mmCIF file with all atom_site columns, C-alpha atoms in Angstrom:
data_model
loop_
_atom_site.group_PDB
_atom_site.id
_atom_site.type_symbol
_atom_site.label_atom_id
_atom_site.label_alt_id
_atom_site.label_comp_id
_atom_site.label_asym_id
_atom_site.label_entity_id
_atom_site.label_seq_id
_atom_site.pdbx_PDB_ins_code
_atom_site.Cartn_x
_atom_site.Cartn_y
_atom_site.Cartn_z
_atom_site.occupancy
_atom_site.B_iso_or_equiv
_atom_site.pdbx_formal_charge
_atom_site.auth_seq_id
_atom_site.auth_comp_id
_atom_site.auth_asym_id
_atom_site.auth_atom_id
_atom_site.pdbx_PDB_model_num
ATOM 1  C CA . UNK A 1 1  ? 7.559   6.503  -5.378  1.00 83.00 ? 1  UNK A CA 1
ATOM 2  C CA . UNK A 1 2  ? 6.643   9.802  -6.218  1.00 91.00 ? 2  UNK A CA 1
ATOM 3  C CA . UNK A 1 3  ? 9.801   11.385 -7.376  1.00 90.00 ? 3  UNK A CA 1
ATOM 4  C CA . UNK A 1 4  ? 10.377  11.530 -11.007 1.00 90.00 ? 4  UNK A CA 1
ATOM 5  C CA . UNK A 1 5  ? 11.037  8.554  -13.297 1.00 89.00 ? 5  UNK A CA 1
ATOM 6  C CA . UNK A 1 6  ? 14.472  9.904  -14.286 1.00 93.00 ? 6  UNK A CA 1
ATOM 7  C CA . UNK A 1 7  ? 15.598  10.365 -10.697 1.00 90.00 ? 7  UNK A CA 1
ATOM 8  C CA . UNK A 1 8  ? 14.221  7.127  -9.679  1.00 88.00 ? 8  UNK A CA 1
ATOM 9  C CA . UNK A 1 9  ? 15.944  5.228  -12.424 1.00 90.00 ? 9  UNK A CA 1
ATOM 10 C CA . UNK A 1 10 ? 19.211  6.627  -11.821 1.00 92.00 ? 10 UNK A CA 1
ATOM 11 C CA . UNK A 1 11 ? 19.208  6.210  -8.190  1.00 90.00 ? 11 UNK A CA 1
ATOM 12 C CA . UNK A 1 12 ? 17.927  2.297  -8.310  1.00 87.00 ? 12 UNK A CA 1
ATOM 13 C CA . UNK A 1 13 ? 20.400  1.626  -11.231 1.00 88.00 ? 13 UNK A CA 1
ATOM 14 C CA . UNK A 1 14 ? 23.383  3.146  -9.186  1.00 90.00 ? 14 UNK A CA 1
ATOM 15 C CA . UNK A 1 15 ? 22.225  1.453  -6.015  1.00 86.00 ? 15 UNK A CA 1
ATOM 16 C CA . UNK A 1 16 ? 22.783  4.947  -4.115  1.00 91.00 ? 16 UNK A CA 1
ATOM 17 C CA . UNK A 1 17 ? 21.067  8.138  -4.114  1.00 92.00 ? 17 UNK A CA 1
ATOM 18 C CA . UNK A 1 18 ? 17.549  9.299  -2.983  1.00 94.00 ? 18 UNK A CA 1
ATOM 19 C CA . UNK A 1 19 ? 13.858  8.873  -4.138  1.00 92.00 ? 19 UNK A CA 1
ATOM 20 C CA . UNK A 1 20 ? 10.797  10.581 -2.745  1.00 94.00 ? 20 UNK A CA 1
ATOM 21 C CA . UNK A 1 21 ? 8.202   8.433  -1.370  1.00 94.00 ? 21 UNK A CA 1
ATOM 22 C CA . UNK A 1 22 ? 4.558   8.467  0.173   1.00 96.00 ? 22 UNK A CA 1
ATOM 23 C CA . UNK A 1 23 ? 4.230   6.009  3.005   1.00 96.00 ? 23 UNK A CA 1
ATOM 24 C CA . UNK A 1 24 ? 1.394   3.471  3.178   1.00 96.00 ? 24 UNK A CA 1
ATOM 25 C CA . UNK A 1 25 ? -0.308  2.150  6.116   1.00 96.00 ? 25 UNK A CA 1
ATOM 26 C CA . UNK A 1 26 ? -2.800  -0.690 6.605   1.00 96.00 ? 26 UNK A CA 1
ATOM 27 C CA . UNK A 1 27 ? -4.488  1.388  9.318   1.00 96.00 ? 27 UNK A CA 1
ATOM 28 C CA . UNK A 1 28 ? -7.428  2.470  7.473   1.00 96.00 ? 28 UNK A CA 1
ATOM 29 C CA . UNK A 1 29 ? -9.995  3.253  10.301  1.00 94.00 ? 29 UNK A CA 1
ATOM 30 C CA . UNK A 1 30 ? -9.756  7.046  9.794   1.00 93.00 ? 30 UNK A CA 1
ATOM 31 C CA . UNK A 1 31 ? -9.046  8.267  6.183   1.00 92.00 ? 31 UNK A CA 1
ATOM 32 C CA . UNK A 1 32 ? -8.520  12.184 5.674   1.00 86.00 ? 32 UNK A CA 1
ATOM 33 C CA . UNK A 1 33 ? -9.968  12.697 2.374   1.00 80.00 ? 33 UNK A CA 1
ATOM 34 C CA . UNK A 1 34 ? -7.778  15.676 1.469   1.00 92.00 ? 34 UNK A CA 1
ATOM 35 C CA . UNK A 1 35 ? -4.350  14.382 1.848   1.00 93.00 ? 35 UNK A CA 1
ATOM 36 C CA . UNK A 1 36 ? -4.628  10.742 2.237   1.00 97.00 ? 36 UNK A CA 1
ATOM 37 C CA . UNK A 1 37 ? -5.812  8.186  -0.250  1.00 97.00 ? 37 UNK A CA 1
ATOM 38 C CA . UNK A 1 38 ? -7.613  5.007  0.366   1.00 97.00 ? 38 UNK A CA 1
ATOM 39 C CA . UNK A 1 39 ? -6.510  1.962  -1.494  1.00 97.00 ? 39 UNK A CA 1
ATOM 40 C CA . UNK A 1 40 ? -9.530  -0.688 -1.044  1.00 97.00 ? 40 UNK A CA 1
ATOM 41 C CA . UNK A 1 41 ? -10.049 -1.855 -4.469  1.00 96.00 ? 41 UNK A CA 1
ATOM 42 C CA . UNK A 1 42 ? -8.988  -5.629 -4.710  1.00 96.00 ? 42 UNK A CA 1
ATOM 43 C CA . UNK A 1 43 ? -7.546  -5.428 -8.016  1.00 96.00 ? 43 UNK A CA 1
ATOM 44 C CA . UNK A 1 44 ? -5.481  -2.299 -6.789  1.00 96.00 ? 44 UNK A CA 1
ATOM 45 C CA . UNK A 1 45 ? -4.409  -4.052 -3.687  1.00 96.00 ? 45 UNK A CA 1
ATOM 46 C CA . UNK A 1 46 ? -3.164  -7.136 -5.835  1.00 96.00 ? 46 UNK A CA 1
ATOM 47 C CA . UNK A 1 47 ? -1.317  -4.858 -8.491  1.00 95.00 ? 47 UNK A CA 1
ATOM 48 C CA . UNK A 1 48 ? 0.619   -3.126 -5.706  1.00 95.00 ? 48 UNK A CA 1
ATOM 49 C CA . UNK A 1 49 ? 1.829   -6.344 -3.862  1.00 95.00 ? 49 UNK A CA 1
ATOM 50 C CA . UNK A 1 50 ? -0.367  -5.353 -0.987  1.00 95.00 ? 50 UNK A CA 1
ATOM 51 C CA . UNK A 1 51 ? -1.996  -7.929 1.480   1.00 96.00 ? 51 UNK A CA 1
ATOM 52 C CA . UNK A 1 52 ? -4.987  -5.656 2.740   1.00 97.00 ? 52 UNK A CA 1
ATOM 53 C CA . UNK A 1 53 ? -6.586  -2.396 2.335   1.00 98.00 ? 53 UNK A CA 1
ATOM 54 C CA . UNK A 1 54 ? -4.234  0.544  2.925   1.00 97.00 ? 54 UNK A CA 1
ATOM 55 C CA . UNK A 1 55 ? -3.857  4.273  2.651   1.00 97.00 ? 55 UNK A CA 1
ATOM 56 C CA . UNK A 1 56 ? -1.209  6.457  1.281   1.00 97.00 ? 56 UNK A CA 1
ATOM 57 C CA . UNK A 1 57 ? -0.275  9.254  3.396   1.00 97.00 ? 57 UNK A CA 1
ATOM 58 C CA . UNK A 1 58 ? 0.718   12.081 1.451   1.00 97.00 ? 58 UNK A CA 1
ATOM 59 C CA . UNK A 1 59 ? 1.125   14.177 4.675   1.00 97.00 ? 59 UNK A CA 1
ATOM 60 C CA . UNK A 1 60 ? 4.158   12.077 5.373   1.00 97.00 ? 60 UNK A CA 1
ATOM 61 C CA . UNK A 1 61 ? 5.945   12.445 2.069   1.00 97.00 ? 61 UNK A CA 1
ATOM 62 C CA . UNK A 1 62 ? 9.725   11.933 2.573   1.00 96.00 ? 62 UNK A CA 1
ATOM 63 C CA . UNK A 1 63 ? 13.050  11.401 0.606   1.00 95.00 ? 63 UNK A CA 1
ATOM 64 C CA . UNK A 1 64 ? 14.816  8.269  1.627   1.00 95.00 ? 64 UNK A CA 1
ATOM 65 C CA . UNK A 1 65 ? 17.895  6.553  0.378   1.00 94.00 ? 65 UNK A CA 1
ATOM 66 C CA . UNK A 1 66 ? 17.738  3.754  -1.966  1.00 91.00 ? 66 UNK A CA 1
ATOM 67 C CA . UNK A 1 67 ? 19.724  1.600  0.178   1.00 91.00 ? 67 UNK A CA 1
ATOM 68 C CA . UNK A 1 68 ? 16.602  1.348  2.398   1.00 89.00 ? 68 UNK A CA 1
ATOM 69 C CA . UNK A 1 69 ? 14.567  -0.242 -0.286  1.00 84.00 ? 69 UNK A CA 1
ATOM 70 C CA . UNK A 1 70 ? 14.001  -3.930 0.144   1.00 81.00 ? 70 UNK A CA 1
ATOM 71 C CA . UNK A 1 71 ? 12.485  -4.951 -3.078  1.00 79.00 ? 71 UNK A CA 1
ATOM 72 C CA . UNK A 1 72 ? 9.738   -3.803 -5.625  1.00 78.00 ? 72 UNK A CA 1
ATOM 73 C CA . UNK A 1 73 ? 6.679   -5.620 -4.443  1.00 84.00 ? 73 UNK A CA 1
ATOM 74 C CA . UNK A 1 74 ? 4.207   -4.103 -7.083  1.00 87.00 ? 74 UNK A CA 1
ATOM 75 C CA . UNK A 1 75 ? 3.070   -1.111 -9.228  1.00 90.00 ? 75 UNK A CA 1
ATOM 76 C CA . UNK A 1 76 ? 0.629   1.759  -8.511  1.00 94.00 ? 76 UNK A CA 1
ATOM 77 C CA . UNK A 1 77 ? -2.337  1.725  -10.949 1.00 96.00 ? 77 UNK A CA 1
ATOM 78 C CA . UNK A 1 78 ? -2.500  4.935  -12.890 1.00 95.00 ? 78 UNK A CA 1
ATOM 79 C CA . UNK A 1 79 ? -5.969  5.963  -11.278 1.00 97.00 ? 79 UNK A CA 1
ATOM 80 C CA . UNK A 1 80 ? -4.431  5.672  -7.596  1.00 97.00 ? 80 UNK A CA 1
ATOM 81 C CA . UNK A 1 81 ? -1.313  7.596  -8.730  1.00 96.00 ? 81 UNK A CA 1
ATOM 82 C CA . UNK A 1 82 ? -3.546  10.439 -9.961  1.00 96.00 ? 82 UNK A CA 1
ATOM 83 C CA . UNK A 1 83 ? -5.323  10.508 -6.468  1.00 96.00 ? 83 UNK A CA 1
ATOM 84 C CA . UNK A 1 84 ? -1.784  10.510 -4.679  1.00 97.00 ? 84 UNK A CA 1
ATOM 85 C CA . UNK A 1 85 ? -0.772  13.454 -6.848  1.00 97.00 ? 85 UNK A CA 1
ATOM 86 C CA . UNK A 1 86 ? -3.748  15.248 -5.933  1.00 96.00 ? 86 UNK A CA 1
ATOM 87 C CA . UNK A 1 87 ? -3.377  14.525 -2.287  1.00 97.00 ? 87 UNK A CA 1
ATOM 88 C CA . UNK A 1 88 ? 0.187   15.866 -2.669  1.00 97.00 ? 88 UNK A CA 1
ATOM 89 C CA . UNK A 1 89 ? -0.904  18.922 -4.182  1.00 97.00 ? 89 UNK A CA 1
ATOM 90 C CA . UNK A 1 90 ? -3.317  19.642 -1.388  1.00 96.00 ? 90 UNK A CA 1
ATOM 91 C CA . UNK A 1 91 ? -0.703  19.025 1.257   1.00 96.00 ? 91 UNK A CA 1
ATOM 92 C CA . UNK A 1 92 ? 1.996   21.070 -0.397  1.00 95.00 ? 92 UNK A CA 1
ATOM 93 C CA . UNK A 1 93 ? -0.351  23.742 -1.601  1.00 94.00 ? 93 UNK A CA 1
ATOM 94 C CA . UNK A 1 94 ? 0.703   23.417 -5.130  1.00 93.00 ? 94 UNK A CA 1
#
């Protein structure tokens, strides 16, 4: 989730509303450094609840209904979130 914590908390607590996400994929054969973030650090993979290396795709940022969320599987380490923030800034020209 990349939307602000207040919005995330309100939407998930109420069980309705929307959150903004950056999707992940396990297809890491090509990583576009400017707007994608490779997550291949074993500690980060475990912390995030992933089963293999993945990449965050900031170019596919989207807003989804919280009803579409299955469950929280892990947490994004701060250093990975900073890289995702940078990728979003690049993609959105912020």
